[in-house]
Amino acid sequence: MTKTIRSIAGLARAGLVRPEERSKLDTVASRYAVAVTPILAAAIEHASDPIALQFLPSPDELITTPEERADPIGDSVHEKLPGLIHRYPDRVLLKPIHACAVYCRFCFRRETVGPGARALRKVELENAYDYIRAHPEIWEVILTGGDPLLMSPARLAEIVGALDSISSVRTIRIHTRVPIVDPDRVDDAMVQALRVKTPVWIAVHTNHARELTAPARASLARLADAGLPLVSQTVLLRGVNDDADVLEELFRSLVECRVKPYYMHNPDLAPGTSRFRLPIARGRSLLRSLRGRLSGLAQPTYVLDLPGGHGKVPVGPDYVGPAAEGTIEDPWGRSHAYPPPPDRD
Ligand SMILES: *Cc1c(COP(=O)(O)O)cnc(C)c1O
């Protein structure tokens, strides 16, 4: 296999869908984009393995539940200009393109991303730069989408260069899955496009250690060797990674690849994704079981993005007992007294 598979017929030819599901899957594919890169297609071992579950469409995507919404985290509430989302004072999202190398079946932007969705026009990008210049409190610009690393190195260099020339922008961040799912795109020209005087941080999205193939690790190494700091984001997904051993292996592998686990997201309320969701209590107990057995470098923050555009909040386990008790729990669940500060009155 040398080309990305983008249709149910293509998946059928590769033996990745069951014939009796094809008509339902055609309906799914007409609603939500499908793309599976060769490296992922090759990594799929069976229908319920963690790669298959993340990228192969399922008839369950036709089931929507009442709490699901087209814009699960309220991006549109804060969309100041096409492709520019300003929710927090010090940072904006800029979405130059709406296509991805692969389409995750749990994507929270599944209603807006896809090969048919249009990229920002030159004038729209210029307007976004003007907005950023006019708001010097914007300290960080986060390129996301769509996957920004799907752009050609020349286009990427143009955008990164434009942001680099805005003196109030002190950090650029790029959210991407490309280094993992289409690692050959991270070539010298792309790395060169990211080497500007403003620090460029790369946030890679990955959910299972099986995604970290040898070529994926090599592409992460190219980015790290170029001096680009790397962090990761993972979505907690039922059946994919809701297991302490699986998360431990993923987070350890990331640190070994010089990637600091940053966020573990609770899955958003995107349409047709209920099969992936699990109770917050489950995520808390998984992370609790990793504390005390896994390096602090490998511990992400468990966050949830509130519906309606109200922002991300940490929802991870906490260890502080009720104030009156003055106790703290250790990683193994035993309670210990911790003295309050001396009374100063
Ligand atoms: C997630 C997000 C950010 C980035 O949040 P961090 O906590 O800094 O990673 C910024 N703006 C919007 C609209 C977001 O959804």
mmCIF file of N, CA, C and O in Angstrom, residues 173-232:
data_model
loop_
_atom_site.group_PDB
_atom_site.id
_atom_site.type_symbol
_atom_site.label_atom_id
_atom_site.label_comp_id
_atom_site.label_asym_id
_atom_site.label_seq_id
_atom_site.Cartn_x
_atom_site.Cartn_y
_atom_site.Cartn_z
ATOM 1 N N ARG A 173 2.596 27.549 18.402
ATOM 2 C CA ARG A 173 2.382 26.132 18.722
ATOM 3 C C ARG A 173 1.650 25.493 17.547
ATOM 4 O O ARG A 173 0.762 26.105 16.972
ATOM 5 N N ILE A 174 2.033 24.276 17.208
ATOM 6 C CA ILE A 174 1.390 23.572 16.092
ATOM 7 C C ILE A 174 0.842 22.247 16.591
ATOM 8 O O ILE A 174 1.592 21.421 17.110
ATOM 9 N N HIS A 175 -0.459 22.071 16.461
ATOM 10 C CA HIS A 175 -1.082 20.800 16.847
ATOM 11 C C HIS A 175 -1.184 19.909 15.614
ATOM 12 O O HIS A 175 -1.726 20.331 14.590
ATOM 13 N N THR A 176 -0.672 18.692 15.716
ATOM 14 C CA THR A 176 -0.564 17.858 14.513
ATOM 15 C C THR A 176 -0.567 16.371 14.846
ATOM 16 O O THR A 176 -0.169 15.957 15.929
ATOM 17 N N ARG A 177 -0.994 15.591 13.852
ATOM 18 C CA ARG A 177 -0.858 14.149 13.934
ATOM 19 C C ARG A 177 0.115 13.649 12.867
ATOM 20 O O ARG A 177 0.472 12.472 12.835
ATOM 21 N N VAL A 178 0.547 14.559 11.980
ATOM 22 C CA VAL A 178 1.365 14.158 10.828
ATOM 23 C C VAL A 178 2.644 13.397 11.204
ATOM 24 O O VAL A 178 2.947 12.370 10.583
ATOM 25 N N PRO A 179 3.435 13.841 12.195
ATOM 26 C CA PRO A 179 4.685 13.108 12.471
ATOM 27 C C PRO A 179 4.439 11.629 12.783
ATOM 28 O O PRO A 179 5.302 10.791 12.530
ATOM 29 N N ILE A 180 3.250 11.307 13.304
ATOM 30 C CA ILE A 180 2.951 9.933 13.685
ATOM 31 C C ILE A 180 2.287 9.165 12.538
ATOM 32 O O ILE A 180 2.627 8.017 12.289
ATOM 33 N N VAL A 181 1.346 9.815 11.835
ATOM 34 C CA VAL A 181 0.543 9.057 10.872
ATOM 35 C C VAL A 181 1.034 9.184 9.431
ATOM 36 O O VAL A 181 0.613 8.409 8.565
ATOM 37 N N ASP A 182 1.891 10.180 9.173
ATOM 38 C CA ASP A 182 2.431 10.354 7.823
ATOM 39 C C ASP A 182 3.856 10.896 7.959
ATOM 40 O O ASP A 182 4.183 11.989 7.498
ATOM 41 N N PRO A 183 4.720 10.106 8.628
ATOM 42 C CA PRO A 183 5.999 10.633 9.107
ATOM 43 C C PRO A 183 6.930 11.156 8.016
ATOM 44 O O PRO A 183 7.724 12.055 8.286
ATOM 45 N N ASP A 184 6.810 10.636 6.769
ATOM 46 C CA ASP A 184 7.732 11.086 5.728
ATOM 47 C C ASP A 184 7.534 12.548 5.342
ATOM 48 O O ASP A 184 8.412 13.164 4.724
ATOM 49 N N ARG A 185 6.360 13.098 5.690
ATOM 50 C CA ARG A 185 6.148 14.526 5.403
ATOM 51 C C ARG A 185 7.091 15.424 6.189
ATOM 52 O O ARG A 185 7.326 16.566 5.812
ATOM 53 N N VAL A 186 7.550 14.898 7.339
ATOM 54 C CA VAL A 186 8.457 15.710 8.163
ATOM 55 C C VAL A 186 9.865 15.566 7.597
ATOM 56 O O VAL A 186 10.683 14.797 8.085
ATOM 57 N N ASP A 187 10.095 16.297 6.491
ATOM 58 C CA ASP A 187 11.416 16.215 5.844
ATOM 59 C C ASP A 187 12.224 17.464 6.170
ATOM 60 O O ASP A 187 11.778 18.318 6.947
ATOM 61 N N ASP A 188 13.395 17.580 5.568
ATOM 62 C CA ASP A 188 14.268 18.722 5.863
ATOM 63 C C ASP A 188 13.573 20.056 5.579
ATOM 64 O O ASP A 188 13.704 21.010 6.345
ATOM 65 N N ALA A 189 12.825 20.104 4.470
ATOM 66 C CA ALA A 189 12.182 21.368 4.095
ATOM 67 C C ALA A 189 11.149 21.769 5.151
ATOM 68 O O ALA A 189 11.013 22.946 5.503
ATOM 69 N N MET A 190 10.417 20.778 5.668
ATOM 70 C CA MET A 190 9.414 21.105 6.679
ATOM 71 C C MET A 190 10.087 21.562 7.974
ATOM 72 O O MET A 190 9.674 22.558 8.582
ATOM 73 N N VAL A 191 11.113 20.850 8.372
ATOM 74 C CA VAL A 191 11.823 21.230 9.602
ATOM 75 C C VAL A 191 12.378 22.648 9.444
ATOM 76 O O VAL A 191 12.280 23.488 10.338
ATOM 77 N N GLN A 192 12.910 22.935 8.258
ATOM 78 C CA GLN A 192 13.464 24.268 7.986
ATOM 79 C C GLN A 192 12.383 25.341 8.118
ATOM 80 O O GLN A 192 12.633 26.424 8.645
ATOM 81 N N ALA A 193 11.167 25.008 7.663
ATOM 82 C CA ALA A 193 10.063 25.974 7.719
ATOM 83 C C ALA A 193 9.702 26.334 9.162
ATOM 84 O O ALA A 193 9.120 27.388 9.420
ATOM 85 N N LEU A 194 10.054 25.460 10.087
ATOM 86 C CA LEU A 194 9.672 25.676 11.485
ATOM 87 C C LEU A 194 10.777 26.340 12.296
ATOM 88 O O LEU A 194 10.607 26.624 13.473
ATOM 89 N N ARG A 195 11.905 26.551 11.643
ATOM 90 C CA ARG A 195 13.030 27.143 12.383
ATOM 91 C C ARG A 195 13.046 28.651 12.192
ATOM 92 O O ARG A 195 13.647 29.177 11.269
ATOM 93 N N VAL A 196 12.345 29.325 13.089
ATOM 94 C CA VAL A 196 12.292 30.790 13.064
ATOM 95 C C VAL A 196 12.749 31.276 14.427
ATOM 96 O O VAL A 196 12.991 30.471 15.331
ATOM 97 N N LYS A 197 12.844 32.593 14.597
ATOM 98 C CA LYS A 197 13.385 33.049 15.886
ATOM 99 C C LYS A 197 12.369 32.890 17.024
ATOM 100 O O LYS A 197 12.745 32.649 18.157
ATOM 101 N N THR A 198 11.078 32.985 16.730
ATOM 102 C CA THR A 198 10.062 32.726 17.757
ATOM 103 C C THR A 198 10.046 31.224 18.053
ATOM 104 O O THR A 198 10.073 30.421 17.118
ATOM 105 N N PRO A 199 10.022 30.839 19.333
ATOM 106 C CA PRO A 199 9.974 29.395 19.620
ATOM 107 C C PRO A 199 8.730 28.741 19.009
ATOM 108 O O PRO A 199 7.634 29.287 19.114
ATOM 109 N N VAL A 200 8.931 27.612 18.345
ATOM 110 C CA VAL A 200 7.816 26.834 17.790
ATOM 111 C C VAL A 200 7.713 25.540 18.586
ATOM 112 O O VAL A 200 8.659 24.742 18.614
ATOM 113 N N TRP A 201 6.607 25.363 19.261
ATOM 114 C CA TRP A 201 6.338 24.128 20.011
ATOM 115 C C TRP A 201 5.445 23.241 19.155
ATOM 116 O O TRP A 201 4.541 23.722 18.472
ATOM 117 N N ILE A 202 5.703 21.937 19.215
ATOM 118 C CA ILE A 202 4.886 20.985 18.460
ATOM 119 C C ILE A 202 4.103 20.143 19.462
ATOM 120 O O ILE A 202 4.696 19.548 20.379
ATOM 121 N N ALA A 203 2.783 20.094 19.286
ATOM 122 C CA ALA A 203 1.940 19.239 20.125
ATOM 123 C C ALA A 203 1.440 18.091 19.248
ATOM 124 O O ALA A 203 0.655 18.316 18.321
ATOM 125 N N VAL A 204 1.961 16.893 19.495
ATOM 126 C CA VAL A 204 1.562 15.754 18.664
ATOM 127 C C VAL A 204 0.408 15.015 19.322
ATOM 128 O O VAL A 204 0.364 14.862 20.539
ATOM 129 N N HIS A 205 -0.524 14.603 18.484
ATOM 130 C CA HIS A 205 -1.690 13.863 18.965
ATOM 131 C C HIS A 205 -1.433 12.372 18.745
ATOM 132 O O HIS A 205 -1.185 11.942 17.622
ATOM 133 N N THR A 206 -1.465 11.606 19.829
ATOM 134 C CA THR A 206 -1.297 10.154 19.709
ATOM 135 C C THR A 206 -1.970 9.474 20.886
ATOM 136 O O THR A 206 -1.991 10.005 21.988
ATOM 137 N N ASN A 207 -2.548 8.323 20.630
ATOM 138 C CA ASN A 207 -3.387 7.700 21.655
ATOM 139 C C ASN A 207 -2.972 6.299 22.060
ATOM 140 O O ASN A 207 -3.551 5.728 22.978
ATOM 141 N N HIS A 208 -2.001 5.733 21.350
ATOM 142 C CA HIS A 208 -1.612 4.359 21.676
ATOM 143 C C HIS A 208 -0.160 4.148 21.248
ATOM 144 O O HIS A 208 0.238 4.635 20.168
ATOM 145 N N ALA A 209 0.605 3.418 22.048
ATOM 146 C CA ALA A 209 2.021 3.190 21.724
ATOM 147 C C ALA A 209 2.189 2.489 20.377
ATOM 148 O O ALA A 209 3.222 2.649 19.711
ATOM 149 N N ARG A 210 1.165 1.743 19.938
ATOM 150 C CA ARG A 210 1.266 1.068 18.635
ATOM 151 C C ARG A 210 1.387 2.061 17.476
ATOM 152 O O ARG A 210 1.832 1.704 16.388
ATOM 153 N N GLU A 211 0.939 3.325 17.707
ATOM 154 C CA GLU A 211 1.089 4.337 16.652
ATOM 155 C C GLU A 211 2.545 4.774 16.505
ATOM 156 O O GLU A 211 2.916 5.356 15.484
ATOM 157 N N LEU A 212 3.344 4.523 17.539
ATOM 158 C CA LEU A 212 4.729 5.011 17.533
ATOM 159 C C LEU A 212 5.642 3.998 16.838
ATOM 160 O O LEU A 212 6.499 3.364 17.448
ATOM 161 N N THR A 213 5.435 3.874 15.533
ATOM 162 C CA THR A 213 6.227 2.973 14.697
ATOM 163 C C THR A 213 7.636 3.540 14.548
ATOM 164 O O THR A 213 7.881 4.704 14.879
ATOM 165 N N ALA A 214 8.536 2.746 13.987
ATOM 166 C CA ALA A 214 9.915 3.225 13.795
ATOM 167 C C ALA A 214 9.954 4.515 12.958
ATOM 168 O O ALA A 214 10.634 5.473 13.332
ATOM 169 N N PRO A 215 9.206 4.592 11.828
ATOM 170 C CA PRO A 215 9.240 5.864 11.072
ATOM 171 C C PRO A 215 8.655 7.036 11.876
ATOM 172 O O PRO A 215 9.139 8.169 11.764
ATOM 173 N N ALA A 216 7.622 6.772 12.690
ATOM 174 C CA ALA A 216 7.043 7.842 13.509
ATOM 175 C C ALA A 216 8.073 8.333 14.521
ATOM 176 O O ALA A 216 8.263 9.544 14.714
ATOM 177 N N ARG A 217 8.764 7.415 15.156
ATOM 178 C CA ARG A 217 9.795 7.808 16.132
ATOM 179 C C ARG A 217 10.908 8.598 15.442
ATOM 180 O O ARG A 217 11.440 9.549 16.004
ATOM 181 N N ALA A 218 11.247 8.190 14.216
ATOM 182 C CA ALA A 218 12.307 8.910 13.493
ATOM 183 C C ALA A 218 11.857 10.340 13.179
ATOM 184 O O ALA A 218 12.657 11.279 13.252
ATOM 185 N N SER A 219 10.582 10.517 12.842
ATOM 186 C CA SER A 219 10.136 11.881 12.511
ATOM 187 C C SER A 219 10.104 12.739 13.776
ATOM 188 O O SER A 219 10.443 13.924 13.734
ATOM 189 N N LEU A 220 9.722 12.164 14.911
ATOM 190 C CA LEU A 220 9.776 12.920 16.171
ATOM 191 C C LEU A 220 11.222 13.298 16.492
ATOM 192 O O LEU A 220 11.494 14.410 16.959
ATOM 193 N N ALA A 221 12.136 12.379 16.216
ATOM 194 C CA ALA A 221 13.549 12.667 16.483
ATOM 195 C C ALA A 221 14.051 13.817 15.601
ATOM 196 O O ALA A 221 14.822 14.657 16.048
ATOM 197 N N ARG A 222 13.584 13.858 14.328
ATOM 198 C CA ARG A 222 14.005 14.969 13.453
ATOM 199 C C ARG A 222 13.559 16.312 14.026
ATOM 200 O O ARG A 222 14.290 17.294 14.006
ATOM 201 N N LEU A 223 12.332 16.333 14.551
ATOM 202 C CA LEU A 223 11.819 17.590 15.133
ATOM 203 C C LEU A 223 12.594 17.945 16.398
ATOM 204 O O LEU A 223 12.992 19.094 16.603
ATOM 205 N N ALA A 224 12.826 16.947 17.255
ATOM 206 C CA ALA A 224 13.542 17.212 18.507
ATOM 207 C C ALA A 224 14.987 17.630 18.215
ATOM 208 O O ALA A 224 15.503 18.557 18.838
ATOM 209 N N ASP A 225 15.615 16.959 17.254
ATOM 210 C CA ASP A 225 17.005 17.306 16.906
ATOM 211 C C ASP A 225 17.106 18.742 16.378
ATOM 212 O O ASP A 225 18.140 19.376 16.507
ATOM 213 N N ALA A 226 16.015 19.226 15.771
ATOM 214 C CA ALA A 226 16.016 20.600 15.253
ATOM 215 C C ALA A 226 15.773 21.609 16.376
ATOM 216 O O ALA A 226 15.681 22.811 16.121
ATOM 217 N N GLY A 227 15.630 21.118 17.599
ATOM 218 C CA GLY A 227 15.473 22.023 18.742
ATOM 219 C C GLY A 227 14.041 22.440 19.002
ATOM 220 O O GLY A 227 13.788 23.381 19.745
ATOM 221 N N LEU A 228 13.082 21.754 18.388
ATOM 222 C CA LEU A 228 11.678 22.104 18.591
ATOM 223 C C LEU A 228 11.143 21.340 19.798
ATOM 224 O O LEU A 228 11.166 20.107 19.806
ATOM 225 N N PRO A 229 10.689 22.036 20.838
ATOM 226 C CA PRO A 229 10.143 21.320 21.991
ATOM 227 C C PRO A 229 8.847 20.578 21.614
ATOM 228 O O PRO A 229 8.015 21.104 20.871
ATOM 229 N N LEU A 230 8.724 19.355 22.126
ATOM 230 C CA LEU A 230 7.588 18.507 21.761
ATOM 231 C C LEU A 230 6.748 18.176 22.992
ATOM 232 O O LEU A 230 7.286 17.780 24.029
ATOM 233 N N VAL A 231 5.429 18.312 22.850
ATOM 234 C CA VAL A 231 4.493 17.841 23.875
ATOM 235 C C VAL A 231 3.454 16.970 23.166
ATOM 236 O O VAL A 231 3.393 16.949 21.936
ATOM 237 N N SER A 232 2.669 16.235 23.960
ATOM 238 C CA SER A 232 1.669 15.371 23.330
ATOM 239 C C SER A 232 0.293 15.645 23.897
ATOM 240 O O SER A 232 0.146 16.150 25.002
#
